[in-house]
Tab-separated table of C-alpha atoms in Angstrom:
chain	number	residue	atom	x	y	z
A	8	UNK	CA	-16.714	-120.266	48.791
A	9	UNK	CA	-16.241	-116.945	50.524
A	10	UNK	CA	-17.717	-114.127	48.442
A	11	UNK	CA	-15.046	-111.861	47.038
A	12	UNK	CA	-15.396	-108.352	45.781
A	13	UNK	CA	-12.004	-108.434	44.058
A	14	UNK	CA	-11.988	-111.725	42.187
A	15	UNK	CA	-14.967	-113.027	40.271
A	16	UNK	CA	-14.650	-116.663	39.124
A	17	UNK	CA	-15.198	-117.402	35.451
A	18	UNK	CA	-18.252	-119.489	36.353
A	19	UNK	CA	-19.820	-116.452	38.032
A	20	UNK	CA	-19.031	-114.284	34.996
A	21	UNK	CA	-20.821	-116.895	32.913
A	22	UNK	CA	-23.878	-116.702	35.187
A	23	UNK	CA	-23.805	-112.887	35.097
A	24	UNK	CA	-23.727	-112.913	31.288
A	25	UNK	CA	-26.561	-115.461	31.169
A	26	UNK	CA	-28.583	-113.397	33.662
A	27	UNK	CA	-28.049	-110.233	31.624
A	28	UNK	CA	-29.377	-111.991	28.515
A	29	UNK	CA	-32.377	-113.414	30.386
A	30	UNK	CA	-33.266	-110.100	32.030
A	31	UNK	CA	-32.497	-108.217	28.826
A	32	UNK	CA	-34.862	-110.602	27.101
A	33	UNK	CA	-37.708	-109.461	29.368
A	34	UNK	CA	-37.826	-106.177	27.425
A	35	UNK	CA	-37.997	-108.109	24.151
A	36	UNK	CA	-40.792	-110.324	25.491
A	37	UNK	CA	-42.763	-107.293	26.659
A	38	UNK	CA	-42.169	-105.599	23.296
A	39	UNK	CA	-43.834	-108.581	21.601
A	40	UNK	CA	-46.666	-109.056	24.107
A	41	UNK	CA	-47.807	-105.400	24.126
A	42	UNK	CA	-48.914	-105.802	20.506
A	43	UNK	CA	-51.821	-107.978	21.694
A	44	UNK	CA	-52.156	-107.438	25.435
A	45	UNK	CA	-52.572	-104.522	27.836
A	46	UNK	CA	-49.929	-103.792	30.533
A	47	UNK	CA	-52.030	-104.966	33.511
A	48	UNK	CA	-52.814	-108.282	31.838
A	49	UNK	CA	-49.171	-108.835	30.863
A	50	UNK	CA	-47.970	-108.200	34.418
A	51	UNK	CA	-50.717	-110.410	35.875
A	52	UNK	CA	-49.751	-113.292	33.578
A	53	UNK	CA	-46.046	-112.771	34.324
A	54	UNK	CA	-46.330	-113.018	38.106
A	55	UNK	CA	-48.983	-115.758	38.155
A	56	UNK	CA	-47.006	-118.056	35.846
A	57	UNK	CA	-43.714	-117.269	37.634
A	58	UNK	CA	-45.238	-117.986	41.056
A	59	UNK	CA	-46.684	-121.248	39.772
A	60	UNK	CA	-43.192	-122.286	38.667
A	61	UNK	CA	-41.340	-121.224	41.838
A	62	UNK	CA	-43.773	-122.549	44.458
A	63	UNK	CA	-43.123	-126.280	43.775
A	64	UNK	CA	-39.380	-125.562	43.734
A	65	UNK	CA	-39.630	-123.835	47.125
A	66	UNK	CA	-41.625	-126.714	48.602
A	67	UNK	CA	-39.040	-129.178	47.271
A	68	UNK	CA	-35.884	-127.339	48.353
A	69	UNK	CA	-36.940	-125.461	51.501
A	70	UNK	CA	-40.378	-126.719	52.505
A	71	UNK	CA	-43.453	-124.695	53.464
A	72	UNK	CA	-43.460	-120.920	53.119
A	73	UNK	CA	-43.097	-118.745	56.255
A	74	UNK	CA	-46.223	-118.624	58.411
A	75	UNK	CA	-45.629	-115.676	60.744
A	76	UNK	CA	-47.489	-112.415	60.162
A	77	UNK	CA	-44.348	-110.224	60.310
A	78	UNK	CA	-42.699	-112.139	57.465
A	79	UNK	CA	-45.769	-111.894	55.247
A	80	UNK	CA	-46.233	-108.193	55.997
A	81	UNK	CA	-42.655	-107.666	54.843
A	82	UNK	CA	-43.121	-109.871	51.768
A	83	UNK	CA	-46.303	-108.019	50.757
A	84	UNK	CA	-44.403	-104.721	50.851
A	85	UNK	CA	-41.610	-106.242	48.769
A	86	UNK	CA	-44.113	-107.525	46.219
A	87	UNK	CA	-45.530	-104.020	45.787
A	88	UNK	CA	-42.170	-102.251	45.396
A	89	UNK	CA	-40.333	-105.036	43.533
A	90	UNK	CA	-43.067	-106.440	41.290
A	91	UNK	CA	-46.425	-104.682	41.142
A	92	UNK	CA	-45.275	-101.070	40.714
A	93	UNK	CA	-42.111	-101.496	38.585
A	94	UNK	CA	-43.450	-104.275	36.332
A	95	UNK	CA	-46.592	-102.246	35.584
A	96	UNK	CA	-44.690	-98.996	34.979
A	97	UNK	CA	-42.084	-100.628	32.730
A	98	UNK	CA	-44.645	-102.463	30.597
A	99	UNK	CA	-46.760	-99.302	30.293
A	100	UNK	CA	-43.634	-97.312	29.446
A	101	UNK	CA	-42.762	-99.809	26.717
A	102	UNK	CA	-45.985	-98.950	24.929
A	103	UNK	CA	-44.405	-95.493	24.405
A	104	UNK	CA	-40.646	-96.067	24.076
A	105	UNK	CA	-38.346	-98.719	22.597
A	106	UNK	CA	-37.424	-101.754	24.696
A	107	UNK	CA	-33.716	-100.897	24.526
A	108	UNK	CA	-34.310	-97.390	25.887
A	109	UNK	CA	-36.525	-98.802	28.662
A	110	UNK	CA	-33.701	-101.127	29.705
A	111	UNK	CA	-31.234	-98.233	29.814
A	112	UNK	CA	-33.524	-96.204	32.071
A	113	UNK	CA	-34.121	-99.199	34.331
A	114	UNK	CA	-30.344	-99.482	34.682
A	115	UNK	CA	-30.564	-96.409	36.921
A	116	UNK	CA	-32.128	-98.565	39.682
A	117	UNK	CA	-28.826	-98.842	41.615
A	118	UNK	CA	-28.537	-95.038	41.540
A	119	UNK	CA	-31.929	-94.733	43.223
A	120	UNK	CA	-31.046	-97.577	45.590
A	121	UNK	CA	-27.849	-95.887	46.758
A	122	UNK	CA	-29.600	-92.546	47.265
A	123	UNK	CA	-32.608	-94.027	49.100
A	124	UNK	CA	-30.555	-96.270	51.390
A	125	UNK	CA	-28.268	-93.322	52.203
A	126	UNK	CA	-31.274	-91.062	52.912
A	127	UNK	CA	-32.531	-93.684	55.356
A	128	UNK	CA	-29.207	-93.480	57.186
A	129	UNK	CA	-28.270	-97.120	56.562
A	130	UNK	CA	-25.157	-96.428	54.493
A	131	UNK	CA	-23.055	-93.277	54.160
A	132	UNK	CA	-23.320	-91.318	50.919
A	133	UNK	CA	-19.607	-91.041	50.213
A	134	UNK	CA	-18.268	-88.616	47.548
A	135	UNK	CA	-17.778	-91.400	44.994
A	136	UNK	CA	-21.438	-92.416	45.252
A	137	UNK	CA	-22.584	-88.785	45.048
A	138	UNK	CA	-20.517	-88.404	41.878
A	139	UNK	CA	-22.007	-91.595	40.467
A	140	UNK	CA	-25.564	-90.381	41.111
A	141	UNK	CA	-24.851	-87.015	39.471
A	142	UNK	CA	-23.246	-88.670	36.448
A	143	UNK	CA	-26.258	-90.974	36.180
A	144	UNK	CA	-28.658	-88.022	36.207
A	145	UNK	CA	-26.682	-86.440	33.380
A	146	UNK	CA	-26.849	-89.705	31.439
A	147	UNK	CA	-30.614	-89.942	31.779
A	148	UNK	CA	-31.000	-86.299	30.701
A	149	UNK	CA	-28.821	-86.866	27.636
A	150	UNK	CA	-31.035	-89.778	26.592
A	151	UNK	CA	-33.485	-87.172	25.346
A	152	UNK	CA	-31.048	-84.688	23.847
A	153	UNK	CA	-30.246	-82.759	27.019
A	154	UNK	CA	-33.581	-83.023	28.799
A	155	UNK	CA	-35.697	-85.891	30.093
A	156	UNK	CA	-38.725	-83.930	28.931
A	157	UNK	CA	-38.950	-85.051	25.334
A	158	UNK	CA	-41.864	-85.235	22.932
A	159	UNK	CA	-45.346	-86.241	24.130
A	160	UNK	CA	-45.836	-89.884	25.011
A	161	UNK	CA	-42.116	-90.635	24.754
A	162	UNK	CA	-41.444	-88.325	27.702
A	163	UNK	CA	-44.174	-90.058	29.687
A	164	UNK	CA	-42.657	-93.441	28.819
A	165	UNK	CA	-39.261	-92.287	30.118
A	166	UNK	CA	-40.798	-90.944	33.332
A	167	UNK	CA	-42.724	-94.182	33.899
A	168	UNK	CA	-39.522	-96.227	33.550
A	169	UNK	CA	-37.730	-93.855	35.922
A	170	UNK	CA	-40.577	-94.413	38.393
A	171	UNK	CA	-40.006	-98.156	38.065
A	172	UNK	CA	-36.288	-97.705	38.773
A	173	UNK	CA	-37.117	-95.621	41.860
A	174	UNK	CA	-39.536	-98.319	43.037
A	175	UNK	CA	-36.772	-100.921	42.788
A	176	UNK	CA	-34.643	-98.591	44.934
A	177	UNK	CA	-37.365	-98.461	47.590
A	178	UNK	CA	-37.669	-102.242	47.327
A	179	UNK	CA	-33.965	-102.680	48.108
A	180	UNK	CA	-34.383	-100.519	51.219
A	181	UNK	CA	-37.502	-102.441	52.249
A	182	UNK	CA	-35.720	-105.777	51.904
A	183	UNK	CA	-32.750	-104.477	53.875
A	184	UNK	CA	-34.978	-103.310	56.740
A	185	UNK	CA	-37.754	-105.892	56.826
A	186	UNK	CA	-36.491	-109.193	55.437
A	187	UNK	CA	-33.393	-109.990	57.449
A	188	UNK	CA	-32.998	-113.725	57.846
A	189	UNK	CA	-35.632	-114.651	55.270
A	190	UNK	CA	-34.260	-117.154	52.710
A	191	UNK	CA	-33.916	-115.482	49.286
A	192	UNK	CA	-36.037	-118.154	47.586
A	193	UNK	CA	-38.772	-117.526	50.155
A	194	UNK	CA	-38.621	-113.799	49.361
A	195	UNK	CA	-38.926	-114.480	45.629
A	196	UNK	CA	-41.716	-117.046	45.909
A	197	UNK	CA	-43.638	-115.096	48.542
A	198	UNK	CA	-43.467	-111.805	46.684
A	199	UNK	CA	-44.606	-113.423	43.435
A	200	UNK	CA	-47.555	-115.093	45.178
A	201	UNK	CA	-48.600	-111.771	46.734
A	202	UNK	CA	-48.081	-109.988	43.417
A	203	UNK	CA	-50.259	-112.604	41.723
A	204	UNK	CA	-53.160	-111.837	44.066
A	205	UNK	CA	-52.745	-108.054	43.717
A	206	UNK	CA	-52.360	-108.075	39.929
A	207	UNK	CA	-55.261	-110.498	39.438
A	208	UNK	CA	-57.548	-108.178	41.408
A	209	UNK	CA	-56.298	-105.130	39.481
A	210	UNK	CA	-56.536	-106.805	36.069
A	211	UNK	CA	-60.073	-108.097	36.613
A	212	UNK	CA	-61.204	-104.804	38.185
A	213	UNK	CA	-59.625	-102.345	35.756
A	214	UNK	CA	-59.009	-104.366	32.587
A	215	UNK	CA	-60.149	-107.392	30.630
A	216	UNK	CA	-57.996	-110.528	31.132
A	217	UNK	CA	-60.155	-112.391	28.602
A	218	UNK	CA	-57.918	-110.806	25.948
A	219	UNK	CA	-55.500	-113.635	26.805
A	220	UNK	CA	-57.890	-116.000	24.994
A	221	UNK	CA	-57.475	-114.057	21.751
A	222	UNK	CA	-53.720	-113.442	22.043
A	223	UNK	CA	-51.484	-114.735	19.267
A	224	UNK	CA	-49.104	-117.649	19.692
A	225	UNK	CA	-46.230	-115.152	19.558
A	226	UNK	CA	-47.678	-113.229	22.503
A	227	UNK	CA	-48.174	-116.422	24.499
A	228	UNK	CA	-44.608	-117.488	23.752
A	229	UNK	CA	-43.446	-114.052	24.944
A	230	UNK	CA	-45.501	-114.386	28.156
A	231	UNK	CA	-43.998	-117.797	28.879
A	232	UNK	CA	-40.497	-116.458	28.230
A	233	UNK	CA	-41.178	-113.424	30.409
A	234	UNK	CA	-42.501	-115.431	33.349
A	235	UNK	CA	-40.535	-118.678	33.243
A	236	UNK	CA	-37.200	-117.442	31.897
A	237	UNK	CA	-36.959	-113.758	32.834
A	238	UNK	CA	-38.614	-114.150	36.249
A	239	UNK	CA	-38.519	-117.674	37.749
A	240	UNK	CA	-35.288	-118.943	36.164
A	241	UNK	CA	-33.648	-115.516	36.544
A	242	UNK	CA	-34.265	-115.580	40.300
A	243	UNK	CA	-32.588	-119.001	40.574
A	244	UNK	CA	-29.465	-117.734	38.777
A	245	UNK	CA	-29.554	-114.507	40.799
A	246	UNK	CA	-29.434	-116.451	44.083
A	247	UNK	CA	-26.558	-118.606	42.843
A	248	UNK	CA	-24.531	-115.489	42.006
A	249	UNK	CA	-25.243	-114.028	45.452
A	250	UNK	CA	-24.187	-117.294	47.125
A	251	UNK	CA	-21.036	-117.698	45.029
A	252	UNK	CA	-19.737	-114.164	44.851
A	253	UNK	CA	-21.710	-111.863	47.146
A	254	UNK	CA	-24.605	-109.467	46.475
A	255	UNK	CA	-22.361	-106.575	45.379
A	256	UNK	CA	-21.306	-108.434	42.249
A	257	UNK	CA	-24.908	-108.736	41.050
A	258	UNK	CA	-24.721	-104.966	40.368
A	259	UNK	CA	-22.536	-105.807	37.391
A	260	UNK	CA	-25.481	-107.407	35.610
A	261	UNK	CA	-27.263	-104.039	35.586
A	262	UNK	CA	-24.527	-102.720	33.322
A	263	UNK	CA	-24.874	-105.662	30.945
A	264	UNK	CA	-28.677	-105.801	30.607
A	265	UNK	CA	-29.010	-102.749	28.290
A	266	UNK	CA	-26.442	-104.244	25.908
A	267	UNK	CA	-28.411	-107.472	25.466
A	268	UNK	CA	-31.802	-105.689	25.489
A	269	UNK	CA	-30.710	-103.196	22.809
A	270	UNK	CA	-29.197	-105.990	20.695
A	271	UNK	CA	-32.350	-108.112	20.883
A	272	UNK	CA	-34.584	-105.102	20.231
A	273	UNK	CA	-32.518	-104.270	17.150
A	274	UNK	CA	-32.451	-107.812	15.741
A	275	UNK	CA	-36.008	-108.939	16.548
A	276	UNK	CA	-38.080	-105.741	16.819
A	277	UNK	CA	-36.118	-103.524	14.432
A	278	UNK	CA	-35.504	-100.889	17.120
A	279	UNK	CA	-32.546	-98.516	17.115
A	280	UNK	CA	-31.045	-95.927	19.442
A	281	UNK	CA	-30.084	-92.504	18.145
A	282	UNK	CA	-26.732	-90.860	18.877
A	283	UNK	CA	-27.843	-89.036	22.025
A	284	UNK	CA	-29.408	-92.213	23.425
A	285	UNK	CA	-26.171	-94.121	22.817
A	286	UNK	CA	-24.170	-91.403	24.592
A	287	UNK	CA	-26.657	-91.414	27.467
A	288	UNK	CA	-26.376	-95.196	27.738
A	289	UNK	CA	-22.587	-95.040	27.981
A	290	UNK	CA	-22.763	-92.308	30.654
A	291	UNK	CA	-25.272	-94.293	32.756
A	292	UNK	CA	-23.004	-97.353	32.621
A	293	UNK	CA	-20.075	-95.107	33.648
A	294	UNK	CA	-22.149	-93.878	36.609
A	295	UNK	CA	-22.709	-97.471	37.726
A	296	UNK	CA	-18.972	-98.178	37.436
A	297	UNK	CA	-18.249	-95.132	39.636
A	298	UNK	CA	-20.809	-96.198	42.275
A	299	UNK	CA	-19.553	-99.800	42.243
A	300	UNK	CA	-15.999	-98.550	42.787
A	301	UNK	CA	-14.091	-101.754	42.162
A	302	UNK	CA	-12.819	-100.815	38.709
A	303	UNK	CA	-11.580	-97.486	40.092
A	304	UNK	CA	-9.773	-99.246	42.952
A	305	UNK	CA	-8.118	-101.611	40.483
A	306	UNK	CA	-6.935	-98.694	38.345
A	307	UNK	CA	-5.632	-96.889	41.436
A	308	UNK	CA	-3.783	-99.996	42.600
A	309	UNK	CA	-1.975	-100.205	39.265
């Protein structure tokens, strides 16, 4: 099937909805795990278990991983910007802010991606995208009642999650520049293997992974959900969406993740968003719609 930016099959919509629930669930899983485990240990467990699940799949479907130095240099960079930095910042941020709010802030990743890729001269920063970035900035500011500088640790949590979103933006640029021609499953498996090495070194050097031995069954269930569902299985669905409908349509899932994350945080963790956070969420989603552009083109065509 030729990817289409104007018509999304119902099967792809189903995969996008499933992906939004799975990725939205990652914030719920983290919200449970942080009660027993520190951020570095959570991220280490996430990438190690996810890599262990994806590696056999890669060997079965594609064969051995790439062996050339250039590919692995590129994959190491991707692991840092796509896994190590953002996973650690988001989990640390979730020790200070609600999971639903963390998901909303992470939804700004495409805004950073557009700005960073444009700054690198790879894509023009057209007026619509500039408007989308500005609207997104306003949305993030409104999350904290008109300023992203809120009260104490909550402000730090917001800034950490914004840092994670920016790191994802750098990761998209890195992949665009360095990983041309690398199979997507190889990117995912390779970056998780590299992230596993990096996070294991960091966790054993700076923290105490033995806390995993004392973690509750709920925390272990959350870790398994985070790694196997929200990482390994999510990547498989992600690649199917890209193959069926093109990479641009995956942006739509970013708009859906906060909805599922907020709903799960409310039902399971008892979290809520206040009025300003709800308004900020709506404005951030509007910013993504403006940057994506397809809804605006449809309205104009009518």
